[in-house]
Tab-separated table of C-alpha atoms in Angstrom:
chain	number	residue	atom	x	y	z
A	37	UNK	CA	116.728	96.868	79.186
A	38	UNK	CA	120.766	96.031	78.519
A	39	UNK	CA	121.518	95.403	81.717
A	40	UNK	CA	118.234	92.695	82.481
A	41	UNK	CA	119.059	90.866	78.959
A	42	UNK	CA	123.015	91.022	80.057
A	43	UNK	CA	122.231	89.515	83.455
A	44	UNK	CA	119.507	86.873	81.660
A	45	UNK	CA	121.892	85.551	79.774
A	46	UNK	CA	124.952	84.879	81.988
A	47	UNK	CA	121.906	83.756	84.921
A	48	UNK	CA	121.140	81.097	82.008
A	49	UNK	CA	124.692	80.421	81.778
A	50	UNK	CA	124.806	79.820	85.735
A	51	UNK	CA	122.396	77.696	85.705
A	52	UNK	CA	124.953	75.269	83.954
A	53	UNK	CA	127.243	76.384	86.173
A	54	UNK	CA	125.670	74.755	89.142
A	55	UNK	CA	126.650	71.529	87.858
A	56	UNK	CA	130.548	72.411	87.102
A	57	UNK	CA	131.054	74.068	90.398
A	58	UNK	CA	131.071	71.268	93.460
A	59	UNK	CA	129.208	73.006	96.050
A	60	UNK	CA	126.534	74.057	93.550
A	61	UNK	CA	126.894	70.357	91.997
A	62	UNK	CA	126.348	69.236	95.605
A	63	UNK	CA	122.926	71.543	96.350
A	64	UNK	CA	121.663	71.050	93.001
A	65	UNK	CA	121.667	67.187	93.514
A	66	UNK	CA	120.597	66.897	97.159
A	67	UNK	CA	117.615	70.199	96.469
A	68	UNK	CA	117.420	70.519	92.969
A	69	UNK	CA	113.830	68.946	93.040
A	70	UNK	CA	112.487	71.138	95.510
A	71	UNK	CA	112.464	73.703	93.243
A	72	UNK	CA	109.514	72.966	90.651
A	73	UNK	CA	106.963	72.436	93.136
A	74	UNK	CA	108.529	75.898	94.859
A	75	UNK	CA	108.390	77.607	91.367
A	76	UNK	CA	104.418	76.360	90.880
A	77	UNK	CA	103.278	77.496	94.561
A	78	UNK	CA	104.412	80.846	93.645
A	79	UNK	CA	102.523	80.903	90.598
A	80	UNK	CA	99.207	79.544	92.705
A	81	UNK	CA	99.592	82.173	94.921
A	82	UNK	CA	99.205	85.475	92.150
A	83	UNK	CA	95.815	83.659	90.326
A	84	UNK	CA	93.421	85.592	91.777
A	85	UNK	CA	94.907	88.618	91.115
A	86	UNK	CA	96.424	87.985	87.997
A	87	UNK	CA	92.518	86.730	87.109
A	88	UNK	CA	90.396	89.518	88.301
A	89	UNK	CA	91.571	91.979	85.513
A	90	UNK	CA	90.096	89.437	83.076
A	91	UNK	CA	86.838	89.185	85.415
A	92	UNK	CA	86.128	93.159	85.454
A	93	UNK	CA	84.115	93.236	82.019
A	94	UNK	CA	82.103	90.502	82.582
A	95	UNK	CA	81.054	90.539	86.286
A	96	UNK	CA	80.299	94.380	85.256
A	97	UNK	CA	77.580	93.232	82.649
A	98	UNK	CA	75.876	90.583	84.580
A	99	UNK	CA	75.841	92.433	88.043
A	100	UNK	CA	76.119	96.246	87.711
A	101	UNK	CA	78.743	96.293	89.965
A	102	UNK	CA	81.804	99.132	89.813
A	103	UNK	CA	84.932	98.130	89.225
A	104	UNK	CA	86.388	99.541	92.781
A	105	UNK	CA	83.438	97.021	94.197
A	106	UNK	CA	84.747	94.172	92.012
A	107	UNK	CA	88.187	95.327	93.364
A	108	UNK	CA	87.281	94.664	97.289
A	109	UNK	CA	88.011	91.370	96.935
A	110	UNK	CA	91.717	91.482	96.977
A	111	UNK	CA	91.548	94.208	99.579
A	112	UNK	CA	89.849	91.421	101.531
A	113	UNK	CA	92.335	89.530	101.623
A	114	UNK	CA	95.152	92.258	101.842
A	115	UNK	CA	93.558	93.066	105.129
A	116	UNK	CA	93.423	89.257	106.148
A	117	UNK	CA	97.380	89.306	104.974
A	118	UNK	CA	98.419	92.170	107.089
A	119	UNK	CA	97.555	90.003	110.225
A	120	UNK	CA	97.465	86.374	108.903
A	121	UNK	CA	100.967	86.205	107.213
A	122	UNK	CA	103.240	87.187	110.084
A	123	UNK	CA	101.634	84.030	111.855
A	124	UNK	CA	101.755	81.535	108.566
A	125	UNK	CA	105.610	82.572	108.775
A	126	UNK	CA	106.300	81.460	112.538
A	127	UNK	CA	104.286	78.156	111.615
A	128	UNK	CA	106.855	78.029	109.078
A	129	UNK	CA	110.019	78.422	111.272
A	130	UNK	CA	108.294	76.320	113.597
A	131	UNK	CA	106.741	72.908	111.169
A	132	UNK	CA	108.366	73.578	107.962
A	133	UNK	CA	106.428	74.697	104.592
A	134	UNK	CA	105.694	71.058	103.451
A	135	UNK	CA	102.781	70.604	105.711
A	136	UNK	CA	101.464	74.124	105.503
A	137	UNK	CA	101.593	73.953	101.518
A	138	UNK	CA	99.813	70.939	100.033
A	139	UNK	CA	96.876	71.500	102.494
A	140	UNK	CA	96.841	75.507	100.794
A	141	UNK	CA	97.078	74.284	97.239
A	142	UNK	CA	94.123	72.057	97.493
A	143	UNK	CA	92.158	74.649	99.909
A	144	UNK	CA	93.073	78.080	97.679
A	145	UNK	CA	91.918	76.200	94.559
A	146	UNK	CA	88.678	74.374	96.014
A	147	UNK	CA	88.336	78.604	97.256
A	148	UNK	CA	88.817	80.021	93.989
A	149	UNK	CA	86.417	77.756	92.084
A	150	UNK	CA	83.972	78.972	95.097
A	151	UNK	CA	84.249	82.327	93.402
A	152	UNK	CA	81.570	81.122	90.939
A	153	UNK	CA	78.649	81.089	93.678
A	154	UNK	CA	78.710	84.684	93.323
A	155	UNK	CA	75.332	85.863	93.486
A	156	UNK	CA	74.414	89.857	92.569
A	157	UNK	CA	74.393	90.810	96.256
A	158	UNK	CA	78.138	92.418	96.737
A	159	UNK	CA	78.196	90.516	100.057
A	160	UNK	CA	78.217	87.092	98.767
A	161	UNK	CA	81.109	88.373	96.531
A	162	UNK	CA	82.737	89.965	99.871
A	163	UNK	CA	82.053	86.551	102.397
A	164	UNK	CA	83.555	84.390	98.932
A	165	UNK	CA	87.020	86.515	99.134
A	166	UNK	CA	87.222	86.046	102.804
A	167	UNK	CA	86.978	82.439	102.514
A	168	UNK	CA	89.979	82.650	99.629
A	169	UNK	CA	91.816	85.121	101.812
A	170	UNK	CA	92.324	82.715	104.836
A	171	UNK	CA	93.423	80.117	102.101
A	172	UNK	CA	95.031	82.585	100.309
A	173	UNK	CA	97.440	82.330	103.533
A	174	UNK	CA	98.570	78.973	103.310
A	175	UNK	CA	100.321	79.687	99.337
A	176	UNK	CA	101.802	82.558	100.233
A	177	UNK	CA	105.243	83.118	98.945
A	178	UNK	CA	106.607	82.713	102.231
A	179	UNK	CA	106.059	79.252	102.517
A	180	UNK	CA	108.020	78.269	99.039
A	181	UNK	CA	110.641	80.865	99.704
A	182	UNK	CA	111.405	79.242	103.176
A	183	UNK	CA	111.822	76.074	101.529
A	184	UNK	CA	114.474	77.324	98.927
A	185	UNK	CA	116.464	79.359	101.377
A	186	UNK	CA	116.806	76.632	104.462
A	187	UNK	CA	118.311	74.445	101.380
A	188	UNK	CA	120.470	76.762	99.665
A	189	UNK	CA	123.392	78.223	100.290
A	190	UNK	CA	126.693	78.657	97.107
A	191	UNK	CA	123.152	79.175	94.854
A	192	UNK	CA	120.851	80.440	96.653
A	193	UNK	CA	120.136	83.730	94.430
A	194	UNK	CA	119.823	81.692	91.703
A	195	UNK	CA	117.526	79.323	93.239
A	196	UNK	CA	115.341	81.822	94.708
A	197	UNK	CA	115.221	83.336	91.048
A	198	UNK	CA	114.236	79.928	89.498
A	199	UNK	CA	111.309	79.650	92.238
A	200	UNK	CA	110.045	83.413	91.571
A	201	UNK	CA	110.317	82.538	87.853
A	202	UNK	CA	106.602	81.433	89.273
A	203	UNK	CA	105.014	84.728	89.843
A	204	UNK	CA	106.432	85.971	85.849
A	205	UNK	CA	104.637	82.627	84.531
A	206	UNK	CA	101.745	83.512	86.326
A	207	UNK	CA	101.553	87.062	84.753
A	208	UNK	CA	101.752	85.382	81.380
A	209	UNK	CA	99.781	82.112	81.465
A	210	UNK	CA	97.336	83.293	83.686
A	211	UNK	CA	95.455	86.082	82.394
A	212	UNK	CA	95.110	84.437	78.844
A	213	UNK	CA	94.195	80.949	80.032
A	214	UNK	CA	91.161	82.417	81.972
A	215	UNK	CA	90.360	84.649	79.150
A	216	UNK	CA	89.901	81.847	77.039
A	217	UNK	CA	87.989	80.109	79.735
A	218	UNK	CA	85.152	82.787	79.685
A	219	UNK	CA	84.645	82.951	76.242
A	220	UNK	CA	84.405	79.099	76.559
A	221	UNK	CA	82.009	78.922	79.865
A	222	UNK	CA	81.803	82.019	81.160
A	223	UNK	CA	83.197	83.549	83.716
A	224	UNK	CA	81.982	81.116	86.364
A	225	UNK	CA	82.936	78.741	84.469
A	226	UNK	CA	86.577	80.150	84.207
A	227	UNK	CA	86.834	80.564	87.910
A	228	UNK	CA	85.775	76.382	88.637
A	229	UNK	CA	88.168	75.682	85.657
A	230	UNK	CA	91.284	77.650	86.785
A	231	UNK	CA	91.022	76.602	90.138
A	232	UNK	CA	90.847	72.582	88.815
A	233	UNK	CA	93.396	72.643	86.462
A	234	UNK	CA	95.482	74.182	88.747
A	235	UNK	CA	95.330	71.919	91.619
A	236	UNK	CA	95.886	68.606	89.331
A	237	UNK	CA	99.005	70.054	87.936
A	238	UNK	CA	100.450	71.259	91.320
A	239	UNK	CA	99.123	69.291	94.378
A	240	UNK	CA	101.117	66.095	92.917
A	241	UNK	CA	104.276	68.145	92.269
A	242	UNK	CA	104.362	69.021	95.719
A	243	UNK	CA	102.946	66.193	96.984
A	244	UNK	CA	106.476	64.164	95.598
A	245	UNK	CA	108.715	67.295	95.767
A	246	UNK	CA	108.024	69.701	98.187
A	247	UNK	CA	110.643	69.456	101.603
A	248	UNK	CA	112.988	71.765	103.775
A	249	UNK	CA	115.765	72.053	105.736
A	250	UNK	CA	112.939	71.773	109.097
A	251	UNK	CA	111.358	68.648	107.117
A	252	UNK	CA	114.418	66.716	106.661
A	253	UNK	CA	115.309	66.920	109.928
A	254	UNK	CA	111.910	66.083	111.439
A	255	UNK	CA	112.722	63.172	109.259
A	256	UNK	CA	116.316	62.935	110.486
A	257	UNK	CA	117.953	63.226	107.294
A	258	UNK	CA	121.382	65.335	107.188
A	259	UNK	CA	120.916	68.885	106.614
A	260	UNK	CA	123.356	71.396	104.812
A	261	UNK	CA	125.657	74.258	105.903
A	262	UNK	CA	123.198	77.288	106.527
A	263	UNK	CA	120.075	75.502	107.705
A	264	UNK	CA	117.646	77.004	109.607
A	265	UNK	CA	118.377	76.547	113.250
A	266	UNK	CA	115.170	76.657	115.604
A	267	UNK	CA	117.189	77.392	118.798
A	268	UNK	CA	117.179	81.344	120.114
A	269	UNK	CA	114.531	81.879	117.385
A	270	UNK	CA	112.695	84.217	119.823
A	271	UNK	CA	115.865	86.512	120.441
A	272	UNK	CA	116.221	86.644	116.972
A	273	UNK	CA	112.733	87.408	116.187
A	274	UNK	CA	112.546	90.787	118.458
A	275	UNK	CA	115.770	92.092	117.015
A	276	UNK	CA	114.949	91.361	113.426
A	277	UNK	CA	111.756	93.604	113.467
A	278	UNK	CA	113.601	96.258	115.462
A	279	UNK	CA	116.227	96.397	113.193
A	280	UNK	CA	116.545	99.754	110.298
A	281	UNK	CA	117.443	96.628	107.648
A	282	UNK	CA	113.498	95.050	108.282
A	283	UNK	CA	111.820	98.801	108.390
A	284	UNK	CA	113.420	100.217	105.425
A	285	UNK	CA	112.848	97.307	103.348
A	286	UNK	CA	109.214	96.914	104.946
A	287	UNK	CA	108.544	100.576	103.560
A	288	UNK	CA	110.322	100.188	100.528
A	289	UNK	CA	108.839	96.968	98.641
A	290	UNK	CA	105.385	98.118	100.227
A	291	UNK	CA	105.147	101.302	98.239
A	292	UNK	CA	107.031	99.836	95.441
A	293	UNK	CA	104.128	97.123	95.550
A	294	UNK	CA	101.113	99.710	96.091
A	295	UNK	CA	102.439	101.023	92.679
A	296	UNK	CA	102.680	98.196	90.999
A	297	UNK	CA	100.181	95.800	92.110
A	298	UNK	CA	97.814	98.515	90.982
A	299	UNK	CA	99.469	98.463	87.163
A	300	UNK	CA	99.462	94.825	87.323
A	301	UNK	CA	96.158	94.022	88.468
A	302	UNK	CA	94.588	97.118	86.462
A	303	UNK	CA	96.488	96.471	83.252
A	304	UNK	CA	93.749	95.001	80.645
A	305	UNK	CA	91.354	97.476	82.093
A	306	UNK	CA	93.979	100.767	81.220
A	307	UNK	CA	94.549	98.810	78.044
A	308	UNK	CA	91.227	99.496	77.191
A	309	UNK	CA	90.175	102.744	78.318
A	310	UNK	CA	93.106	103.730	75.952
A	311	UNK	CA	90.506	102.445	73.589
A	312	UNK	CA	92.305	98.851	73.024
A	313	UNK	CA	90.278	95.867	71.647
A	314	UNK	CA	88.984	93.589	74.507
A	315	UNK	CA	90.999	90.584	72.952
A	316	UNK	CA	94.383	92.204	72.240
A	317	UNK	CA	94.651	94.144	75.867
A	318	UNK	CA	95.120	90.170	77.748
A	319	UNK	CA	97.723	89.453	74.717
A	320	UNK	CA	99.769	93.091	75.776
A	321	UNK	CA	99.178	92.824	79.053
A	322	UNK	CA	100.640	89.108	79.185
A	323	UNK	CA	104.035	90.963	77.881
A	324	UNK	CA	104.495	91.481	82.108
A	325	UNK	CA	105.190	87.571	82.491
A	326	UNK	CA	107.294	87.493	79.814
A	327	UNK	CA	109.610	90.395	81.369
A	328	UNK	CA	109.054	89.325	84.862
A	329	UNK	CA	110.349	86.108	83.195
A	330	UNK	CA	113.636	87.515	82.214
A	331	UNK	CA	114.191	90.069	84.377
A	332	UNK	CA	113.486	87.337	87.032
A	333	UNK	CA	116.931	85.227	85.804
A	334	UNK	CA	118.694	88.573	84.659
A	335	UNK	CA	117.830	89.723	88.578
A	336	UNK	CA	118.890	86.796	89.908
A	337	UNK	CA	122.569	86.951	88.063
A	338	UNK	CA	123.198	90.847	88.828
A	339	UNK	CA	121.751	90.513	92.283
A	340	UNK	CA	124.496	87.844	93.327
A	341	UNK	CA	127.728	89.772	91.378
A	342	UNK	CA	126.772	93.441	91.569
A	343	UNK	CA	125.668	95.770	94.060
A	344	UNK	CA	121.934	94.523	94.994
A	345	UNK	CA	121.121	97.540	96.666
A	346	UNK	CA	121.988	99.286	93.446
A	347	UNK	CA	120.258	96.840	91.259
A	348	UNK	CA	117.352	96.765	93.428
A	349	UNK	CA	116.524	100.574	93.239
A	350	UNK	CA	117.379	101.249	89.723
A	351	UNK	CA	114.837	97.610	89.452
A	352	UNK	CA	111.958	99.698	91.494
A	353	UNK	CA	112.638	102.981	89.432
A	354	UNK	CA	112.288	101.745	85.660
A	355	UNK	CA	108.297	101.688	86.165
A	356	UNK	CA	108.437	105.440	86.363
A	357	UNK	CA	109.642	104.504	82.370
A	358	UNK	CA	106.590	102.480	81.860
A	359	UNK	CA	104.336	105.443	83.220
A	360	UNK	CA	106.018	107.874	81.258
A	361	UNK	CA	104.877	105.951	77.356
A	362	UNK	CA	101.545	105.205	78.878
A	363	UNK	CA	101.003	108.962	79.545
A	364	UNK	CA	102.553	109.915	76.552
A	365	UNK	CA	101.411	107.599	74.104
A	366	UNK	CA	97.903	106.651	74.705
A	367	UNK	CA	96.515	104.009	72.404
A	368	UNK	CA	100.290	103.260	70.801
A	369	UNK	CA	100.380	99.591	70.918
A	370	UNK	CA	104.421	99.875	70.579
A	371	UNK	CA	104.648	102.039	73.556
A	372	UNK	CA	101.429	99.804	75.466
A	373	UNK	CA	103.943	96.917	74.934
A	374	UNK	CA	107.163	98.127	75.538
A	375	UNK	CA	106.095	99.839	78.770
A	376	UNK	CA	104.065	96.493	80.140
A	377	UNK	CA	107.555	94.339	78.882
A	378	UNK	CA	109.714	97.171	81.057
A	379	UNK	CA	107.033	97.006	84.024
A	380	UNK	CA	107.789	93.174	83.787
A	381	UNK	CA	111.527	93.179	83.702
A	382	UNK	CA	110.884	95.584	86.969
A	383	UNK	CA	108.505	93.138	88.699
A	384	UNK	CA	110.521	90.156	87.855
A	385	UNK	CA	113.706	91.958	89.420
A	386	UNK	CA	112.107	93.174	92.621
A	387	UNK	CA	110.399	89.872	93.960
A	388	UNK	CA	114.169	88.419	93.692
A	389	UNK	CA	115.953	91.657	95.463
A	390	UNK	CA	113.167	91.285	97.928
A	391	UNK	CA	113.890	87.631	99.478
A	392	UNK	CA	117.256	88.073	98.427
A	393	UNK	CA	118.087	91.321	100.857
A	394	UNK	CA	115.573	89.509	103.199
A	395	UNK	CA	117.700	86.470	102.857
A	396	UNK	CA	121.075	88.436	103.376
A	397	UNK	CA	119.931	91.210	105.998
A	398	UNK	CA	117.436	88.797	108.702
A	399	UNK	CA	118.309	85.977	110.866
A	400	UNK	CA	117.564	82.841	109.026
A	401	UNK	CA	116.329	81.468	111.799
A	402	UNK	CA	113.220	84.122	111.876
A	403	UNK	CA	113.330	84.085	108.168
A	404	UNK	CA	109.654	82.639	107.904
A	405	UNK	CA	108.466	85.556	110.220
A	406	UNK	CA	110.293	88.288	109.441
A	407	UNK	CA	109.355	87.193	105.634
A	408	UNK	CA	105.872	86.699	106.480
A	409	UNK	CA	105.554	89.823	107.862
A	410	UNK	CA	106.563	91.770	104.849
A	411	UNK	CA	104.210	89.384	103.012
A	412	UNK	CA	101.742	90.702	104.896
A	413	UNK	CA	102.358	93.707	103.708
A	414	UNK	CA	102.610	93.113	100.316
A	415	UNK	CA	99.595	91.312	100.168
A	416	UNK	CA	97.969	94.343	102.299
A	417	UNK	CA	99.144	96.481	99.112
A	418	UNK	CA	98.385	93.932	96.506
A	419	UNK	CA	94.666	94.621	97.974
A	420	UNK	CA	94.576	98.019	98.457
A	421	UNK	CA	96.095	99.262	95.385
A	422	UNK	CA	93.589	97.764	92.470
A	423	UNK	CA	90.772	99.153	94.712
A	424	UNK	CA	92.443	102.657	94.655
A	425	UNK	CA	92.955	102.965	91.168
A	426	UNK	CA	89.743	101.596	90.432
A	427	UNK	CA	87.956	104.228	93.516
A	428	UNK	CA	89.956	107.210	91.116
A	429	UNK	CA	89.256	105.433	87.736
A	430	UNK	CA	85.240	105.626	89.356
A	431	UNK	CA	85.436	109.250	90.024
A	432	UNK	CA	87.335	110.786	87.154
A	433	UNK	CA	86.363	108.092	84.556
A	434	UNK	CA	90.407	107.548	83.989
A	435	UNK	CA	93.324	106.307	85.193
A	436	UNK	CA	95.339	109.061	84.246
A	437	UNK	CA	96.003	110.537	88.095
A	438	UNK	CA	96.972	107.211	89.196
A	439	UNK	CA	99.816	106.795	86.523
A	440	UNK	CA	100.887	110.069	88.367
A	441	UNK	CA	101.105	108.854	91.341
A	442	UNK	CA	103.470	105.850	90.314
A	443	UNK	CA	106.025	108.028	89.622
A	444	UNK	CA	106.793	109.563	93.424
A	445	UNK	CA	105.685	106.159	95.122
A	446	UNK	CA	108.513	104.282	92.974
A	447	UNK	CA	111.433	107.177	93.932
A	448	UNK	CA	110.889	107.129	97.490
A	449	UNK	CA	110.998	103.078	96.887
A	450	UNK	CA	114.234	103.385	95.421
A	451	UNK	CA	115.896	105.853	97.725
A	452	UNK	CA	114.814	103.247	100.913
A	453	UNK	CA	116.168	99.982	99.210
A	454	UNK	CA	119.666	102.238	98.327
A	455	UNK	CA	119.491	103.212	102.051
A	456	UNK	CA	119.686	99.544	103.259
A	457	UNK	CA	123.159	99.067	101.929
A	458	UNK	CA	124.007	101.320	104.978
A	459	UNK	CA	122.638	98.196	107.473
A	460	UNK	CA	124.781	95.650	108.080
A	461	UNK	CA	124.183	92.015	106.814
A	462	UNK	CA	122.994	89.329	109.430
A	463	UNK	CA	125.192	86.368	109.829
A	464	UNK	CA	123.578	83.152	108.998
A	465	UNK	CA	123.375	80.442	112.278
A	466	UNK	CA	125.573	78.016	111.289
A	467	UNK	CA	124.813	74.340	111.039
């Protein structure tokens, strides 16, 4: 935990450093902005799975339903992702992520209040997910990411760590905020009230915030060094998902993800089969935004001054940690919240070595695409993964063979991302 808390605080200590330094000076004051609505569309696009653990106890009472049906709906949408994102990308690379994003916020949120017409048949619950897949598409983190990379070049770690700052705040505002809105009004009630509060805090943020490198120049405004350029995008595109760099980091994140997504998602739930109180497991399991939060910045710092293919598998490794107390100590709240608070420091690390190596190894001008694509993924095992835990937790009435399972899964992860280092990086186009 050194090492995240060591690169926290000099990441903190960078971010003052933008100012100081001319070039950083210079990005910060011409993109700086772009940034907070960036930071917020990643935290849109985690609600509904950062919600649904909250939802399991409640939907279970008033329907009968299992918990691996309750789980379909982010499968759903995984399978909608798989497909979908790869396309939402090239729309990116092709009309720039301001467009595409303020019609998603509104459209995702107006689709996740939806998710209180439930009725008890499992296929109004299916047809409601499909609807908040295909929205689910336009708030992907593609769309933010392609926003912060076209802009930034001397800090563009940093910056991409300051905009996936939004998936830790999710982790931590998220599940307690709807927690509190079912005890309020119920779990339909929480779903219309998320989705609301939501939209009015983040639709006007990007509505006065959100741009790109593609934007500004649709606009004719200048552009800086390491824009995306649109020309030869096609050439690019074919070589960038031939390339060893895109398949090993494909595989890699994707297990890494089908681990962790299912830890995540499943967390208040494993809280309290390990006989925790229904109110204390969203308090614990909110401990994942606050490490995603830190390691996050610390990520963001190591990434850009040590070795990220080191940092990145060591990052995907340290849930095997988090396993490990679990299994050991069930029903410890020390070791519930120090493994949850490691699993977030891991989380919070790999979403930045993700875009980052995408960011360093692909062709910016396929960026959107090639990103999209592993988004697609991702969101294919941010689907899958809940269900399968939940399918074992069904049969064997625990969750202890899935905590196995992390451990191999996470390994393999590691050895991949270590392998990429081998791949050389792509050279930006230049502006």
């Amino acid at each position: 935990m050194a090492i995240w808390l060591l690169g926290f605080t000099f990441s903190v200590r960078d971010i003052g450093m933008i100012t100081t330094s001319p070039r950083g000076a210079g990005e910060l004051r011409r993109h700086g902005t772009v940034l907070i609505p960036c930071l917020a569309g990643i935290l849109l696009s985690a609600t509904h799975s950062y919600s649904l653990g909250v939802m399991i106890a409640p939907l279970e009472r008033e329907f009968g339903w299992t918990r691996s049906q309750i789980s379909s709906g982010p499968l759903i949408i995984a399978i909608i992702g798989l497909f979908a994102a790869p396309l939402v990308g090239r729309a990116v690379d092709q009309l720039g992520p301001r467009r595409i994003g303020l019609a998603g916020i509104l459209l995702y949120c107006a689709a996740l209040g939806a998710l209180s017409f439930a009725t008890s048949d499992i296929a109004s619950w299916a047809l409601l997910w499909v609807i908040l897949g295909l929205c689910n598409m336009l708030v992907i983190p593609t769309i933010w990411t392609a926003a912060v990379t076209s802009l930034f070049v001397e800090r563009r770690s940093i910056a991409l760590a300051i905009t996936l700052c939004g998936a830790s705040l999710c982790a931590a505002i998220t599940p307690p905020l709807v927690g509190f809105l079912v005890v309020q009004n119920g779990w339909r009630g929480a779903y219309v009230g998320v989705g609301l509060i939501y939209a009015s805090v983040i639709f006007p943020l990007a509505w006065l915030f959100l741009r790109s490198a593609t934007d500004d120049a649709r606009r004719g405004a200048g552009v800086a060094a390491g824009s995306v350029r649109l020309a030869s995008w096609n050439a690019s595109l074919r070589q960038g998902f031939a390339s060893p760099a895109f398949i090993k980091l494909a595989t890699g994140v994707t297990l890494y993800a089908l681990a962790v997504c299912a830890l995540t998602a499943n967390a208040v739930p494993i809280l309290v089969a390990q006989d925790f109180k229904a109110t204390q497991a969203p308090a614990i399991a909110g401990l994942i935004g606050m490490g995603s939060l830190v390691g996050r910045l610390g990520g963001g710092y190591l990434l850009d001054r040590l070795n990220p293919h080191m940092v990145s598998a060591i990052s995907v490794s340290t849930p095997i940690l988090s396993v490990a107390l679990l299994l050991a100590m069930p029903g410890s709240p020390g070791a519930a919240m120090a493994a949850f608070l490691i699993l977030g420091l891991s989380v919070g690390t790999e979403l930045d070595a993700c875009a980052y190596l995408a960011a360093r190894h692909f062709d910016l001008r396929s960026f959107g695409t090639l990103f999209g694509a592993i988004n697609g993924f991702l969101l294919f095992a941010n689907g899958m993964a809940p269900m399968a835990a939940n399918i074992v937790y069904d049969m064997t009435q625990s969750y202890q063979i899935f905590l196995w399972a992390v451990i191999p899964m996470c390994s393999l992860s590691a050895l991949l991302l270590l392998a990429l280092g081998t791949d050389a990086a792509a050279t930006p186009p230049i502006a």
